[in-house]
Short mmCIF file of C-alpha atoms and ligand atoms in Angstrom, two decimals:
data_model
loop_
_atom_site.label_atom_id
_atom_site.label_comp_id
_atom_site.label_asym_id
_atom_site.label_seq_id
_atom_site.Cartn_x
_atom_site.Cartn_y
_atom_site.Cartn_z
CA MET A 12 -50.97 8.09 12.74
CA LYS A 13 -48.12 10.38 13.60
CA SER A 14 -46.64 7.94 16.10
CA THR A 15 -46.83 5.13 13.53
CA PHE A 16 -44.84 7.31 11.18
CA LEU A 17 -42.25 7.99 13.89
CA LEU A 18 -42.03 4.31 14.71
CA GLU A 19 -41.56 3.44 11.04
CA THR A 20 -38.87 6.09 10.71
CA LEU A 21 -37.12 4.70 13.75
CA LEU A 22 -37.28 1.13 12.48
CA PHE A 23 -36.11 2.20 9.06
CA THR A 24 -33.16 4.06 10.58
CA LEU A 25 -32.20 1.05 12.67
CA ALA A 26 -32.45 -1.25 9.66
CA ALA A 27 -30.29 1.11 7.60
CA ALA A 28 -27.70 1.25 10.37
CA GLY A 29 -27.73 -2.54 10.56
CA SER A 30 -27.07 -2.95 6.85
CA CYS A 31 -23.91 -0.88 7.30
CA PRO A 32 -23.51 0.53 3.77
CA TYR A 33 -19.94 1.78 4.20
CA GLY A 34 -18.80 -1.04 6.42
CA HIS A 35 -16.23 -3.68 5.77
CA ASP A 36 -18.09 -6.71 7.12
CA ASP A 37 -15.73 -9.46 8.14
CA HIS A 38 -12.59 -7.66 7.00
CA LYS A 39 -11.35 -6.88 10.44
CA TRP A 40 -7.63 -6.16 10.83
CA GLN A 41 -5.71 -9.00 12.40
CA ARG A 42 -2.00 -9.41 12.97
CA PRO A 43 -0.49 -12.24 10.88
CA GLY A 44 0.26 -15.46 12.77
CA PRO A 45 3.66 -17.15 12.80
CA GLU A 46 2.75 -19.47 9.90
CA ASP A 47 1.34 -16.71 7.71
CA SER A 48 3.28 -15.55 4.68
CA ARG A 49 3.95 -11.85 4.16
CA SER A 50 5.78 -9.84 1.50
CA PRO A 51 8.11 -6.85 1.11
CA CYS A 52 5.00 -5.07 -0.19
CA PRO A 53 2.97 -3.23 2.44
CA GLY A 54 0.00 -3.07 0.05
CA LEU A 55 -0.33 -6.83 -0.24
CA ASN A 56 0.30 -7.32 3.49
CA VAL A 57 -2.42 -4.81 4.35
CA MET A 58 -4.89 -6.71 2.19
CA ALA A 59 -3.94 -10.03 3.80
CA ASN A 60 -4.18 -8.54 7.31
CA HIS A 61 -7.78 -7.56 6.53
CA GLY A 62 -8.66 -10.84 4.83
CA TYR A 63 -9.12 -9.28 1.39
CA LEU A 64 -6.32 -11.64 0.41
CA PRO A 65 -6.17 -14.99 2.19
CA ARG A 66 -4.94 -14.23 5.71
CA SER A 67 -2.39 -17.01 5.32
CA GLY A 68 -0.78 -15.04 2.47
CA LYS A 69 -0.48 -18.34 0.61
CA ASN A 70 -1.53 -19.78 -2.75
CA ILE A 71 -2.67 -16.47 -4.18
CA ASP A 72 -3.78 -16.40 -7.79
CA LEU A 73 -4.62 -13.51 -10.11
CA ALA A 74 -8.34 -13.75 -9.33
CA ALA A 75 -7.62 -13.38 -5.60
CA ALA A 76 -5.37 -10.36 -6.22
CA ARG A 77 -8.01 -8.72 -8.40
CA SER A 78 -10.81 -9.16 -5.91
CA ALA A 79 -8.56 -7.93 -3.09
CA ILE A 80 -7.63 -4.59 -4.66
CA SER A 81 -11.22 -4.05 -5.67
CA GLY A 82 -12.64 -4.91 -2.25
CA ALA A 83 -10.01 -3.16 -0.15
CA PHE A 84 -9.35 0.03 -2.11
CA ASN A 85 -11.92 0.09 -4.92
CA TYR A 86 -9.43 -0.30 -7.74
CA GLU A 87 -10.55 -1.60 -11.11
CA PRO A 88 -9.86 -5.31 -10.61
CA THR A 89 -7.31 -5.57 -13.44
CA THR A 90 -5.25 -2.54 -12.35
CA ILE A 91 -2.29 -4.51 -10.99
CA ASP A 92 -2.43 -7.52 -13.31
CA PHE A 93 0.96 -6.57 -14.76
CA MET A 94 2.60 -6.75 -11.31
CA PHE A 95 1.10 -10.13 -10.56
CA GLN A 96 2.16 -11.34 -13.99
CA ALA A 97 5.69 -10.05 -13.36
CA ALA A 98 5.90 -12.23 -10.25
CA LEU A 99 4.89 -15.27 -12.29
CA ASP A 100 7.26 -14.36 -15.15
CA PHE A 101 10.21 -14.10 -12.76
CA ASN A 102 9.42 -17.67 -11.69
CA LEU A 103 9.13 -16.57 -8.07
CA SER A 104 6.40 -19.08 -7.21
CA THR A 105 7.26 -21.71 -4.63
CA THR A 106 3.69 -22.98 -4.26
CA GLY A 107 3.99 -25.94 -6.61
CA ASN A 108 1.49 -24.27 -8.92
CA SER A 109 3.08 -21.82 -11.35
CA SER A 110 -0.15 -19.74 -11.40
CA THR A 111 -0.03 -18.89 -7.69
CA ILE A 112 2.36 -17.29 -5.21
CA HIS A 113 2.99 -17.16 -1.50
CA LEU A 114 3.49 -13.53 -0.44
CA SER A 115 7.05 -14.18 0.77
CA ASP A 116 7.97 -15.40 -2.73
CA LEU A 117 8.14 -11.72 -3.68
CA ARG A 118 11.23 -11.06 -1.59
CA TRP A 119 13.79 -12.31 -4.16
CA HIS A 120 16.20 -9.47 -4.75
CA ASP A 121 16.56 -7.87 -8.18
CA THR A 122 13.34 -9.38 -9.46
CA ILE A 123 10.48 -7.09 -8.43
CA GLU A 124 12.21 -6.31 -5.14
CA PHE A 125 14.84 -3.57 -5.32
CA ASP A 126 17.18 -1.41 -3.25
CA GLY A 127 16.22 1.86 -1.61
CA SER A 128 12.73 0.88 -0.38
CA LEU A 129 10.92 3.22 1.96
CA SER A 130 10.26 0.73 4.74
CA ARG A 131 12.57 -2.22 4.14
CA ASN A 132 16.33 -2.51 4.27
CA ASP A 133 18.40 -3.44 1.23
CA ALA A 134 19.03 -7.14 0.60
CA TYR A 135 22.77 -6.50 1.10
CA PHE A 136 22.09 -5.89 4.82
CA GLY A 137 20.26 -9.20 5.22
CA ASP A 138 16.52 -8.62 5.56
CA ASN A 139 14.68 -7.02 2.66
CA LEU A 140 11.34 -8.59 3.61
CA HIS A 141 10.17 -7.25 6.95
CA PHE A 142 9.17 -3.74 7.94
CA ASN A 143 12.29 -2.03 9.27
CA PRO A 144 11.53 0.65 11.90
CA GLU A 145 14.92 2.39 11.58
CA ILE A 146 14.73 2.68 7.80
CA TRP A 147 11.12 3.80 7.94
CA ASP A 148 11.93 6.36 10.62
CA THR A 149 14.27 8.19 8.24
CA VAL A 150 11.44 8.42 5.71
CA ALA A 151 8.84 9.29 8.35
CA GLN A 152 11.05 12.08 9.68
CA ALA A 153 11.54 13.41 6.16
CA MET A 154 7.74 13.61 5.84
CA ASN A 155 7.42 14.98 9.40
CA LEU A 156 4.85 12.23 10.07
CA TYR A 157 4.86 12.59 13.85
CA ASP A 158 4.31 16.30 14.12
CA ALA A 159 1.92 18.87 12.69
CA GLY A 160 4.48 21.62 12.09
CA PRO A 161 5.02 24.89 13.96
CA CYS A 162 1.48 26.17 13.28
CA GLY A 163 -0.15 22.81 14.03
CA ASN A 164 -1.78 22.58 10.61
CA GLU A 165 0.56 20.29 8.67
CA THR A 166 -1.40 17.04 8.92
CA LEU A 167 -1.12 15.93 5.31
CA VAL A 168 1.42 14.31 3.03
CA SER A 169 1.51 16.08 -0.33
CA VAL A 170 2.98 14.70 -3.54
CA GLU A 171 5.95 17.05 -3.08
CA VAL A 172 6.67 15.85 0.45
CA ALA A 173 6.33 12.17 -0.51
CA ALA A 174 8.51 12.60 -3.60
CA ARG A 175 11.30 14.34 -1.66
CA ALA A 176 11.26 11.72 1.11
CA ARG A 177 11.55 8.98 -1.51
CA ALA A 178 14.48 10.65 -3.21
CA MET A 179 16.19 11.19 0.14
CA ARG A 180 15.82 7.50 1.00
CA VAL A 181 17.29 6.34 -2.34
CA LYS A 182 20.21 8.75 -1.97
CA GLU A 183 20.89 7.47 1.54
CA ALA A 184 20.66 3.82 0.43
CA MET A 185 23.14 4.56 -2.35
CA ARG A 186 25.49 6.11 0.19
CA VAL A 187 25.45 3.26 2.72
CA ASN A 188 25.04 0.19 0.50
CA PRO A 189 28.22 -0.67 -1.43
CA ALA A 190 26.18 -3.16 -3.50
CA PHE A 191 23.35 -0.74 -4.29
CA ASN A 192 21.86 -1.85 -7.59
CA ASN A 193 20.99 1.15 -9.66
CA SER A 194 18.88 -1.11 -11.90
CA GLN A 195 16.16 0.05 -14.22
CA GLY A 196 13.70 -1.82 -12.01
CA ALA A 197 14.77 0.19 -8.98
CA MET A 198 14.77 3.53 -10.80
CA ILE A 199 11.25 2.94 -12.10
CA GLY A 200 10.01 1.05 -9.06
CA SER A 201 10.95 3.61 -6.45
CA PRO A 202 8.85 6.52 -7.72
CA GLY A 203 6.29 3.91 -8.88
CA THR A 204 5.67 2.52 -5.41
CA THR A 205 5.41 6.04 -3.98
CA ALA A 206 2.79 6.76 -6.65
CA LEU A 207 1.09 3.51 -5.70
CA TYR A 208 0.58 4.30 -2.03
CA LEU A 209 -0.39 7.90 -2.79
CA THR A 210 -3.00 6.80 -5.34
CA THR A 211 -4.28 4.09 -3.02
CA LEU A 212 -4.78 6.39 -0.03
CA TRP A 213 -5.41 9.64 -1.93
CA ASP A 214 -8.14 11.87 -0.53
CA ASP A 215 -9.70 13.66 -3.51
CA GLU A 216 -11.03 16.51 -1.39
CA LEU A 217 -7.87 17.14 0.58
CA GLU A 218 -5.69 16.68 -2.54
CA ALA A 219 -3.26 14.82 -0.28
CA VAL A 220 -3.01 11.85 2.10
CA PRO A 221 -3.44 12.35 5.86
CA LYS A 222 -0.21 11.57 7.74
CA SER A 223 -2.10 9.21 10.04
CA TRP A 224 -3.20 7.09 7.06
CA VAL A 225 0.37 6.75 5.80
CA ARG A 226 1.45 5.65 9.28
CA ALA A 227 -1.33 3.05 9.61
CA PHE A 228 -0.57 1.67 6.15
CA PHE A 229 3.19 1.24 6.63
CA GLU A 230 3.55 0.79 10.39
CA ASP A 231 0.56 -1.43 11.20
CA GLU A 232 -0.05 -2.70 7.66
CA ARG A 233 -3.63 -1.72 8.28
CA ILE A 234 -6.32 0.07 6.28
CA PRO A 235 -6.83 3.36 8.16
CA TYR A 236 -10.57 2.99 8.73
CA ILE A 237 -10.34 4.36 12.27
CA GLU A 238 -8.43 7.37 10.98
CA GLY A 239 -11.27 8.04 8.53
CA TYR A 240 -10.21 6.29 5.32
CA ARG A 241 -13.06 5.16 3.08
CA PRO A 242 -12.61 3.58 -0.37
CA PRO A 243 -13.20 6.06 -3.21
CA LYS A 244 -16.72 6.17 -4.72
CA THR A 245 -15.34 5.71 -8.25
CA PRO A 246 -12.89 2.88 -8.92
CA ARG A 247 -9.28 3.93 -9.36
CA ASN A 248 -7.24 2.48 -12.20
CA ALA A 249 -3.85 2.25 -13.89
CA THR A 250 -4.29 5.71 -15.43
CA ASP A 251 -4.64 7.21 -11.96
CA ILE A 252 -1.41 5.50 -10.88
CA PHE A 253 0.36 6.59 -14.06
CA GLU A 254 -0.71 10.20 -13.58
CA MET A 255 0.38 10.15 -9.95
CA ASN A 256 3.71 8.73 -11.05
CA GLU A 257 4.13 11.67 -13.43
CA ARG A 258 3.43 14.05 -10.57
CA VAL A 259 5.99 12.31 -8.34
CA LEU A 260 8.60 12.47 -11.11
CA ALA A 261 7.88 16.15 -11.76
CA VAL A 262 8.88 17.20 -8.24
CA GLU A 263 12.31 18.80 -8.04
CA VAL A 264 14.32 16.85 -5.52
C1 HEM B 9 -3.05 -1.88 -4.50
C2 HEM B 9 -2.08 -2.74 -4.55
C3 HEM B 9 -0.67 -2.44 -4.08
C4 HEM B 9 -0.18 -1.40 -3.32
C5 HEM B 9 -0.95 -0.24 -2.72
C6 HEM B 9 1.24 -1.60 -3.19
C7 HEM B 9 2.10 -0.74 -2.53
C8 HEM B 9 3.46 -0.91 -2.44
C9 HEM B 9 4.38 0.02 -1.83
C10 HEM B 9 4.00 1.36 -1.22
C11 HEM B 9 5.62 -0.50 -1.92
C12 HEM B 9 6.91 0.15 -1.45
C13 HEM B 9 7.34 -0.36 -0.11
C14 HEM B 9 8.58 0.32 0.38
O1 HEM B 9 9.21 1.07 -0.35
O2 HEM B 9 8.95 0.07 1.55
C15 HEM B 9 5.49 -1.78 -2.57
C16 HEM B 9 6.53 -2.63 -2.81
C17 HEM B 9 6.40 -3.85 -3.44
N1 HEM B 9 5.27 -4.37 -4.01
FE1 HEM B 9 3.44 -3.62 -3.85
N2 HEM B 9 1.59 -2.74 -3.86
C18 HEM B 9 0.46 -3.29 -4.41
C19 HEM B 9 0.37 -4.44 -5.18
C20 HEM B 9 1.41 -5.28 -5.46
C21 HEM B 9 1.33 -6.47 -6.29
C22 HEM B 9 0.08 -6.97 -6.98
C23 HEM B 9 2.57 -7.03 -6.30
C24 HEM B 9 3.03 -8.28 -6.98
C25 HEM B 9 2.34 -9.38 -7.05
C26 HEM B 9 3.43 -6.20 -5.48
C27 HEM B 9 4.75 -6.45 -5.21
C28 HEM B 9 5.59 -5.60 -4.54
C29 HEM B 9 6.97 -5.90 -4.26
C30 HEM B 9 7.73 -7.16 -4.65
C31 HEM B 9 7.48 -4.80 -3.57
C32 HEM B 9 8.90 -4.60 -3.06
C33 HEM B 9 9.61 -3.59 -3.88
C34 HEM B 9 10.72 -2.99 -3.06
O3 HEM B 9 11.79 -3.59 -3.00
O4 HEM B 9 10.50 -1.95 -2.45
N3 HEM B 9 2.69 -5.15 -4.99
N4 HEM B 9 4.17 -1.99 -2.90
C1 NAG B 10 11.02 -18.92 -16.07
O1 NAG B 10 10.84 -20.27 -16.48
C2 NAG B 10 10.54 -20.41 -17.86
C3 NAG B 10 10.21 -21.86 -18.12
O2 NAG B 10 11.11 -22.69 -17.49
C4 NAG B 10 11.74 -19.92 -18.68
O3 NAG B 10 11.46 -20.02 -20.05
C5 NAG B 10 12.01 -18.46 -18.32
O4 NAG B 10 13.15 -18.00 -18.97
C6 NAG B 10 12.17 -18.29 -16.81
N1 NAG B 10 12.23 -16.85 -16.51
C7 NAG B 10 13.19 -16.30 -15.79
C8 NAG B 10 13.10 -14.82 -15.58
O5 NAG B 10 14.11 -16.94 -15.31
C1 NAG B 11 -3.23 -23.81 -10.13
O1 NAG B 11 -3.83 -22.56 -9.80
C2 NAG B 11 -4.77 -22.13 -10.75
C3 NAG B 11 -5.21 -20.73 -10.34
O2 NAG B 11 -5.81 -20.76 -9.07
C4 NAG B 11 -5.92 -23.12 -10.83
O3 NAG B 11 -6.85 -22.70 -11.81
C5 NAG B 11 -5.38 -24.48 -11.19
O4 NAG B 11 -6.41 -25.42 -11.13
C6 NAG B 11 -4.27 -24.90 -10.23
N1 NAG B 11 -3.66 -26.12 -10.72
C7 NAG B 11 -3.55 -27.21 -9.97
C8 NAG B 11 -2.87 -28.36 -10.60
O5 NAG B 11 -3.98 -27.25 -8.83
C1 NAG B 12 20.98 -5.48 -10.79
O1 NAG B 12 19.61 -5.86 -10.98
C2 NAG B 12 19.33 -6.42 -12.26
C3 NAG B 12 17.85 -6.74 -12.32
O2 NAG B 12 17.07 -5.72 -11.83
C4 NAG B 12 20.16 -7.67 -12.47
O3 NAG B 12 19.90 -8.19 -13.76
C5 NAG B 12 21.62 -7.36 -12.31
O4 NAG B 12 22.37 -8.54 -12.37
C6 NAG B 12 21.89 -6.67 -10.97
N1 NAG B 12 23.27 -6.24 -10.92
C7 NAG B 12 24.08 -6.57 -9.92
C8 NAG B 12 25.45 -6.01 -10.00
O5 NAG B 12 23.74 -7.31 -8.99
C1 NAG B 13 -0.39 26.74 8.27
O1 NAG B 13 -0.65 28.01 8.82
C2 NAG B 13 0.34 29.00 8.49
C3 NAG B 13 0.03 30.27 9.28
O2 NAG B 13 -1.32 30.59 9.15
C4 NAG B 13 0.35 29.22 6.99
O3 NAG B 13 1.33 30.17 6.63
C5 NAG B 13 0.65 27.90 6.30
O4 NAG B 13 0.57 28.04 4.90
C6 NAG B 13 -0.33 26.81 6.76
N1 NAG B 13 0.10 25.54 6.23
C7 NAG B 13 -0.74 24.65 5.72
C8 NAG B 13 -0.16 23.36 5.26
O5 NAG B 13 -1.95 24.84 5.63
C1 NAG B 14 -9.57 5.75 -14.93
O1 NAG B 14 -10.19 6.60 -13.98
C2 NAG B 14 -10.27 7.94 -14.40
C3 NAG B 14 -10.73 8.78 -13.22
O2 NAG B 14 -11.89 8.22 -12.65
C4 NAG B 14 -11.17 8.03 -15.59
O3 NAG B 14 -11.25 9.37 -16.05
C5 NAG B 14 -10.61 7.15 -16.72
O4 NAG B 14 -11.49 7.11 -17.80
C6 NAG B 14 -10.34 5.74 -16.22
N1 NAG B 14 -9.58 5.04 -17.22
C7 NAG B 14 -9.82 3.81 -17.60
C8 NAG B 14 -8.89 3.23 -18.60
O5 NAG B 14 -10.75 3.17 -17.14
#
């Protein structure tokens, strides 16, 4: 009797492990291939690298974008509709279907793409599409991403740290780029995209984002599962992003 119970418990445990409740099934990270399309947006690239968006990065419609943000980060599916719509409204699509985009369509300067990005160079210098290690390094250093501070306990990126690094990067871009476009899009978009990655990776208990998660997201364009990231239990939404944006803007820089 007792041994039957133990056996059942064992089988039940194995079955539960097999069903993998917090897993991500076939959404393994994979580097993009040479034919795959990628964007100046690390968020979209991350989702394509995990197959939440088509791994090709091509022919993406609103439905695909909605299911990606929901599946990858547990956002309310409609959270980023306005951004997708902006891409369509700027006529960025080169797919032959005005309802869909290839990820690289998003690179056109002074549409959604703007100067002073955290991880891309300005269009003036030639390549505003690909991750730029030198540019990112200035931001990473400003957030002290590769060290844990003198007491060894600074492992997190706070809103304050992220906001100051962002402001530093914009100031530096303004200094070195004679064509820096101080457009409304850039002035709203810069704090906005910082709010976007903070909201996306935010750890509610830590009230911050682990440095290792920020690195995985920008440097590998990877969801930091191995560093401990799990999607939030409750879906995040546009209000969460808006409130984070307010917090970013409130930091004295
Ligand atoms: C959860 C979803 C998303 C996240 C987490 C995200 C995150 C980010 C971040 C952090 C940046 C700044 C990159 C940098 O400064 O180096 C960025 C830039 C950008 N994003 Fe996204 N994004 C998301 C969805 C989207 C969508 C739906 C679109 C449009 C269809 C989009 C288009 C762009 C573009 C064009 C840029 C370049 C702006 C620039 O010049 O810096 N993103 N995104
Ligand atoms: C996009 O194309 C439509 C239809 O041709 C046009 O009415 C609109 O002004 C264009 N938008 C931009 C931002 O060029
Ligand atoms: C264009 O894309 C939309 C969205 O995926 C789809 O509903 C529509 O059928 C496509 N149109 C054509 C002509 O393929
Ligand atoms: C700056 O960007 C805006 C759009 O964001 C564009 O309309 C304007 O022409 C740009 N200005 C310059 C000087 O390129
Ligand atoms: C790290 O430890 C030092 C010394 O105990 C403390 O003063 C500091 O506030 C701590 N920093 C963080 C981020 O916990
Ligand atoms: C967005 O999420 C927050 C936090 O979970 C929640 O309080 C709020 O009601 C949500 N807002 C909308 C519009 O769904």
